[in-house]
Short mmCIF file of C-alpha atoms in Angstrom, two decimals:
data_model
loop_
_atom_site.label_atom_id
_atom_site.label_comp_id
_atom_site.label_asym_id
_atom_site.label_seq_id
_atom_site.Cartn_x
_atom_site.Cartn_y
_atom_site.Cartn_z
CA MET A 1 107.61 -51.98 85.54
CA MET A 2 105.64 -50.16 82.87
CA SER A 3 107.83 -48.42 80.31
CA ASN A 4 105.45 -47.33 77.53
CA LEU A 5 101.83 -46.19 77.47
CA ALA A 6 100.06 -45.41 74.18
CA ILE A 7 96.43 -44.28 74.15
CA GLU A 8 93.91 -43.90 71.32
CA SER A 9 90.52 -42.47 72.23
CA PRO A 10 87.77 -42.84 69.62
CA SER A 11 84.29 -41.78 70.69
CA HIS A 12 83.02 -45.32 71.32
CA LEU A 13 85.93 -46.96 73.16
CA LEU A 14 89.40 -46.55 74.59
CA ARG A 15 92.32 -48.62 73.34
CA ILE A 16 95.41 -48.89 75.50
CA ASN A 17 98.71 -50.59 74.72
CA LEU A 18 100.79 -51.41 77.78
CA GLN A 19 104.33 -52.66 77.45
CA VAL A 20 105.20 -54.57 80.60
CA ARG A 21 108.57 -56.32 80.85
CA GLY A 22 108.89 -56.20 77.07
CA VAL A 23 105.46 -57.75 76.42
CA THR A 24 102.79 -55.58 74.80
CA ARG A 25 99.26 -56.18 76.04
CA ARG A 26 96.32 -54.63 74.26
CA TYR A 27 93.16 -53.79 76.15
CA VAL A 28 89.87 -52.45 74.83
CA HIS A 29 87.90 -50.50 77.42
CA MET A 30 84.21 -50.43 76.63
CA PRO A 31 82.44 -47.16 77.50
CA LEU A 32 80.80 -47.00 80.91
CA ARG A 33 78.21 -44.59 82.26
CA VAL A 34 77.45 -44.46 85.96
CA HIS A 35 74.95 -42.61 88.13
CA ASP A 36 77.13 -40.34 90.23
CA THR A 37 75.45 -39.34 93.49
CA ARG A 38 77.38 -36.08 93.71
CA ARG A 39 76.42 -34.92 90.23
CA ARG A 40 72.92 -36.46 90.53
CA GLU A 41 72.99 -37.77 86.98
CA LYS A 42 74.47 -40.43 84.72
CA VAL A 43 77.91 -39.45 83.49
CA ASP A 44 80.71 -40.96 81.43
CA PHE A 45 83.25 -42.80 83.56
CA THR A 46 86.90 -41.86 83.13
CA THR A 47 89.83 -42.75 85.36
CA GLN A 48 92.43 -40.52 86.95
CA SER A 49 95.20 -42.80 85.66
CA PRO A 50 94.72 -44.39 82.21
CA GLY A 51 93.87 -48.07 82.46
CA ARG A 52 93.69 -48.07 86.24
CA VAL A 53 90.76 -47.78 88.65
CA SER A 54 91.02 -47.01 92.37
CA MET A 55 87.86 -48.05 94.23
CA TYR A 56 87.01 -47.77 97.93
CA VAL A 57 83.80 -49.36 99.23
CA CYS A 58 82.68 -49.04 102.83
CA GLY A 59 82.63 -52.43 104.48
CA VAL A 60 80.62 -53.97 107.30
CA THR A 61 80.69 -53.31 111.01
CA VAL A 62 81.70 -56.76 112.20
CA TYR A 63 79.50 -57.32 115.25
CA ASP A 64 77.20 -59.96 113.72
CA HIS A 65 76.49 -62.03 110.61
CA CYS A 66 75.74 -60.29 107.30
CA HIS A 67 72.15 -60.12 106.04
CA LEU A 68 70.64 -59.84 102.56
CA GLY A 69 71.02 -56.07 102.55
CA HIS A 70 74.77 -56.54 102.80
CA ALA A 71 74.60 -59.15 100.06
CA ARG A 72 72.93 -56.66 97.73
CA CYS A 73 75.64 -54.08 98.38
CA TYR A 74 78.61 -56.33 97.79
CA ILE A 75 77.05 -58.11 94.82
CA ALA A 76 76.46 -54.69 93.23
CA PHE A 77 80.08 -53.66 93.65
CA ASP A 78 81.27 -57.12 92.67
CA LEU A 79 79.51 -56.61 89.32
CA ILE A 80 81.30 -53.28 88.89
CA HIS A 81 84.60 -54.89 89.90
CA ARG A 82 84.12 -57.75 87.42
CA TRP A 83 83.01 -55.46 84.58
CA LEU A 84 86.03 -53.20 85.02
CA GLU A 85 88.47 -56.10 85.10
CA ALA A 86 86.79 -57.82 82.13
CA SER A 87 87.17 -54.54 80.24
CA GLY A 88 90.90 -54.57 80.84
CA TYR A 89 91.20 -52.13 83.73
CA ASP A 90 93.69 -52.76 86.50
CA VAL A 91 91.44 -52.38 89.56
CA ASP A 92 92.80 -51.58 93.01
CA TYR A 93 89.83 -52.38 95.23
CA VAL A 94 89.81 -51.52 98.94
CA GLN A 95 87.00 -52.58 101.27
CA ASN A 96 87.37 -51.91 104.97
CA PHE A 97 86.18 -53.60 108.14
CA THR A 98 84.81 -51.36 110.88
CA ASP A 99 86.25 -53.26 113.82
CA ILE A 100 85.61 -50.72 116.59
CA ASP A 101 82.19 -49.15 116.97
CA ASP A 102 79.39 -48.60 119.48
CA LYS A 103 77.60 -51.72 118.23
CA ILE A 104 80.68 -53.91 118.72
CA ILE A 105 81.22 -52.54 122.22
CA LEU A 106 77.55 -53.10 123.12
CA ARG A 107 77.68 -56.67 121.82
CA SER A 108 80.80 -57.28 123.92
CA ILE A 109 79.12 -55.91 127.05
CA GLU A 110 75.96 -57.95 126.46
CA SER A 111 77.76 -61.21 125.74
CA GLY A 112 80.77 -60.85 128.01
CA GLU A 113 82.98 -61.78 125.05
CA ASP A 114 86.13 -59.82 124.27
CA TRP A 115 85.43 -57.35 121.46
CA ARG A 116 88.46 -58.58 119.50
CA ASP A 117 87.11 -62.13 119.49
CA ILE A 118 83.75 -60.87 118.22
CA VAL A 119 85.52 -59.01 115.42
CA ASP A 120 87.74 -61.91 114.37
CA ARG A 121 84.86 -64.38 114.31
CA ASN A 122 82.60 -62.14 112.25
CA ILE A 123 85.34 -61.28 109.77
CA ALA A 124 85.84 -65.01 109.21
CA THR A 125 82.11 -65.57 108.67
CA TYR A 126 81.99 -62.54 106.36
CA PHE A 127 84.48 -64.18 104.02
CA GLU A 128 82.56 -67.46 104.19
CA ASP A 129 79.38 -65.61 103.18
CA MET A 130 81.06 -63.74 100.33
CA ASP A 131 82.63 -66.96 99.06
CA ALA A 132 79.21 -68.63 99.14
CA LEU A 133 77.91 -65.81 96.93
CA ASN A 134 80.92 -66.17 94.58
CA ILE A 135 81.98 -62.59 95.19
CA LEU A 136 85.54 -61.75 94.13
CA ARG A 137 87.87 -60.69 96.91
CA ALA A 138 88.91 -57.06 97.13
CA ASP A 139 92.64 -56.37 96.95
CA HIS A 140 92.81 -54.96 100.47
CA TYR A 141 90.70 -55.37 103.61
CA PRO A 142 92.05 -52.85 106.13
CA ARG A 143 90.76 -52.83 109.69
CA CYS A 144 90.03 -49.48 111.29
CA THR A 145 92.08 -50.25 114.39
CA GLU A 146 95.20 -50.61 112.25
CA TYR A 147 95.01 -46.89 111.36
CA VAL A 148 94.43 -45.14 114.68
CA ASP A 149 97.78 -43.31 114.45
CA SER A 150 96.80 -41.98 111.02
CA MET A 151 93.44 -40.87 112.38
CA ILE A 152 95.11 -38.99 115.23
CA HIS A 153 97.42 -37.24 112.74
CA ILE A 154 94.47 -36.15 110.57
CA ILE A 155 92.44 -34.97 113.56
CA ASP A 156 95.38 -32.95 114.90
CA ASP A 157 95.81 -31.30 111.50
CA LEU A 158 92.10 -30.42 111.38
CA VAL A 159 92.35 -28.86 114.85
CA GLN A 160 95.40 -26.82 113.79
CA LYS A 161 93.50 -25.60 110.72
CA GLU A 162 90.49 -24.69 112.90
CA HIS A 163 88.22 -27.16 111.15
CA ALA A 164 87.90 -29.06 114.44
CA TYR A 165 87.82 -28.21 118.13
CA VAL A 166 88.61 -29.96 121.40
CA ALA A 167 85.78 -30.42 123.89
CA ASP A 168 85.49 -32.05 127.30
CA ASP A 169 84.24 -35.30 125.77
CA GLY A 170 86.48 -35.50 122.70
CA VAL A 171 87.17 -33.70 119.43
CA TYR A 172 84.50 -32.52 116.98
CA PHE A 173 84.56 -31.43 113.36
CA HIS A 174 83.18 -27.90 112.99
CA VAL A 175 80.87 -28.17 110.00
CA ASP A 176 80.38 -24.42 109.62
CA SER A 177 84.14 -24.02 109.06
CA ALA A 178 83.62 -25.28 105.49
CA PRO A 179 79.98 -24.55 104.58
CA GLU A 180 80.64 -24.80 100.85
CA LYS A 181 81.24 -28.54 101.22
CA TYR A 182 77.93 -29.34 102.88
CA GLY A 183 75.25 -31.28 101.02
CA GLN A 184 77.38 -32.47 98.08
CA LEU A 185 75.78 -35.92 98.14
CA THR A 186 72.32 -35.17 99.50
CA GLY A 187 71.66 -31.73 98.07
CA GLN A 188 69.49 -31.06 101.12
CA SER A 189 69.64 -29.30 104.45
CA ILE A 190 70.88 -31.20 107.48
CA ASP A 191 67.37 -31.31 108.98
CA ALA A 192 65.91 -32.83 105.81
CA VAL A 193 68.36 -35.72 105.70
CA ARG A 194 68.70 -36.39 109.43
CA GLN A 195 66.10 -39.17 109.34
CA GLY A 196 68.32 -41.17 106.99
CA ALA A 197 71.34 -41.01 109.26
CA GLY A 198 71.04 -44.57 110.54
CA GLY A 199 70.84 -43.55 114.20
CA ARG A 200 74.44 -42.32 114.38
CA VAL A 201 73.80 -38.57 114.68
CA ASN A 202 73.50 -37.06 118.18
CA GLU A 203 71.32 -33.97 118.30
CA THR A 204 72.76 -32.58 121.51
CA GLY A 205 75.00 -33.49 124.38
CA GLY A 206 78.65 -33.46 125.27
CA GLY A 207 80.83 -30.60 124.16
CA LYS A 208 79.27 -29.98 120.75
CA ARG A 209 79.09 -26.34 119.73
CA ASP A 210 76.50 -27.05 117.05
CA HIS A 211 74.12 -29.92 116.33
CA LYS A 212 75.67 -30.30 112.83
CA ASP A 213 79.13 -31.08 114.22
CA PHE A 214 80.27 -34.69 114.47
CA ALA A 215 82.77 -36.59 116.60
CA LEU A 216 86.31 -37.19 115.40
CA TRP A 217 87.60 -38.54 118.71
CA LYS A 218 85.58 -39.85 121.66
CA GLN A 219 86.77 -39.58 125.24
CA ALA A 220 87.36 -42.87 127.05
CA LYS A 221 84.46 -44.47 128.90
CA PRO A 222 84.78 -47.19 131.56
CA GLY A 223 85.09 -50.65 130.07
CA GLU A 224 85.63 -49.49 126.47
CA PRO A 225 88.76 -50.12 124.38
CA VAL A 226 90.93 -47.00 124.26
CA TRP A 227 94.02 -45.61 122.56
CA PRO A 228 96.33 -42.79 123.72
CA SER A 229 96.02 -39.42 121.97
CA PRO A 230 96.97 -35.75 122.49
CA TRP A 231 93.42 -35.26 123.86
CA GLY A 232 93.55 -38.10 126.34
CA GLU A 233 92.66 -41.76 126.05
CA GLY A 234 89.73 -42.55 123.81
CA ARG A 235 88.75 -43.99 120.46
CA PRO A 236 88.08 -42.64 116.97
CA GLY A 237 84.69 -41.56 115.69
CA TRP A 238 83.05 -43.56 112.93
CA HIS A 239 83.64 -41.17 110.02
CA ILE A 240 87.35 -40.49 110.50
CA GLU A 241 88.08 -44.20 110.13
CA CYS A 242 87.32 -44.37 106.39
CA THR A 243 89.08 -41.08 105.78
CA ALA A 244 92.32 -42.45 107.25
CA MET A 245 92.13 -45.73 105.34
CA SER A 246 91.25 -44.26 101.94
CA LEU A 247 93.95 -41.59 102.22
CA ASP A 248 96.52 -44.19 103.23
CA HIS A 249 95.75 -46.43 100.26
CA PHE A 250 95.02 -43.87 97.53
CA GLY A 251 96.10 -40.43 98.64
CA ALA A 252 94.00 -37.28 98.37
CA SER A 253 91.80 -38.46 95.48
CA PHE A 254 90.66 -41.69 93.86
CA ASP A 255 88.19 -42.86 91.24
CA ILE A 256 85.21 -44.54 92.93
CA HIS A 257 83.81 -44.33 96.44
CA GLY A 258 80.94 -46.72 97.05
CA GLY A 259 78.54 -47.92 99.69
CA GLY A 260 74.91 -48.31 100.63
CA HIS A 261 72.39 -45.52 100.02
CA ASP A 262 72.08 -44.91 103.76
CA LEU A 263 75.77 -43.99 104.01
CA ARG A 264 75.37 -40.80 101.98
CA PHE A 265 74.54 -38.96 105.20
CA PRO A 266 76.13 -38.60 107.61
CA HIS A 267 79.04 -40.91 106.81
CA HIS A 268 80.06 -39.97 103.28
CA GLU A 269 79.25 -36.29 103.71
CA ALA A 270 81.52 -36.34 106.77
CA GLU A 271 84.29 -38.05 104.81
CA ILE A 272 84.19 -35.25 102.25
CA PHE A 273 84.50 -32.62 104.99
CA GLN A 274 87.37 -34.33 106.77
CA SER A 275 89.40 -35.45 103.78
CA GLU A 276 89.15 -32.31 101.66
CA CYS A 277 89.78 -29.97 104.59
CA HIS A 278 92.79 -32.05 105.62
CA THR A 279 94.40 -32.43 102.19
CA GLY A 280 93.21 -29.21 100.56
CA HIS A 281 92.31 -31.26 97.49
CA ALA A 282 88.85 -31.72 95.97
CA PRO A 283 87.07 -33.84 95.02
CA LEU A 284 87.88 -36.74 97.31
CA ALA A 285 86.37 -39.19 94.82
CA GLY A 286 85.70 -38.82 91.12
CA TYR A 287 82.46 -40.79 91.38
CA TRP A 288 80.17 -41.62 94.30
CA LEU A 289 78.16 -44.79 93.73
CA HIS A 290 75.41 -45.96 96.11
CA ASN A 291 73.33 -49.11 95.94
CA GLY A 292 69.68 -49.29 97.03
CA PHE A 293 68.11 -51.22 99.89
CA VAL A 294 66.47 -54.60 100.25
CA ASN A 295 62.97 -53.75 101.49
CA ILE A 296 60.60 -55.93 103.50
CA ASP A 297 56.95 -54.78 103.53
CA GLY A 298 58.05 -51.32 102.45
CA GLU A 299 60.78 -50.98 105.10
CA LYS A 300 64.54 -51.24 104.77
CA MET A 301 65.91 -54.61 105.87
CA SER A 302 68.01 -53.98 108.96
CA LYS A 303 69.10 -55.61 112.17
CA SER A 304 67.70 -52.72 114.21
CA LEU A 305 64.19 -53.41 112.87
CA GLY A 306 64.60 -57.16 113.20
CA ASN A 307 63.22 -57.76 109.68
CA PHE A 308 66.22 -59.52 108.21
CA TRP A 309 67.54 -62.85 107.02
CA THR A 310 71.24 -63.56 107.18
CA ILE A 311 73.13 -64.67 104.09
CA ARG A 312 73.91 -68.01 105.71
CA ASP A 313 70.22 -68.55 106.50
CA ILE A 314 69.41 -68.34 102.79
CA VAL A 315 72.47 -70.28 101.60
CA GLN A 316 71.76 -73.15 104.00
CA LYS A 317 68.18 -73.39 102.75
#
């Protein structure tokens, strides 16, 4: 256990002496500036706890092999991970697996394979791909389905606080209940950023009161995996999954939240709504970091467009 912490802070670096089990270790933290999406500028990086960095990066939806766009994302955050550790920081790095999602369910229906087998196989190939790229392992790889109880607790709290409402087809977050939180990462109106939503925003339908609202809990459909809840059997929405996992690992606030540029809206904006309205603490993350795309002929590489190469395709060549 740590017993002593001494800090000197000249303008050009940070020196920290840690005494652990009677042994003093001296670290020199070189200055770091990052482009923070929320602030929309490069800023000096400082941690919430001296010498320690808490970092959450959104992981893959494990319905297929990873492509070069995924490689770019996890190489980018691997560089940050390595730089922080080489500079003497103690990094607690969490990267999740989205192991229940519309795409996984569709793949299961199309192939006739159990969704859990699809998930397990693609998680195994994910690690093979990351190892082939010499990417350091994160400290934790939580699966969304391990946190459904936490998600239900958060959703229930949001309903009690009138930030969410129950509809015939599930539970929705009421965006207009916290208008001051909207647009922190995009700085734009919802209509301006809707095209970058990655196909996961429904304009109308179901029990939505407003097109801006998003699903926290989805009512059960025939043939889909379901969990019991106060609102009937169903499954969690996409956004609430990362909120539950990050809160479980780090609490109401942590240093870095990362992911691909396309996750700014709706996913990361939704996380801000959910987490900050649930905990009453802001900001959720000290710094929001987003990597760019791999483009092919001017278009984002993606499975939906069919213009992709998998990591294993390239490695095998």
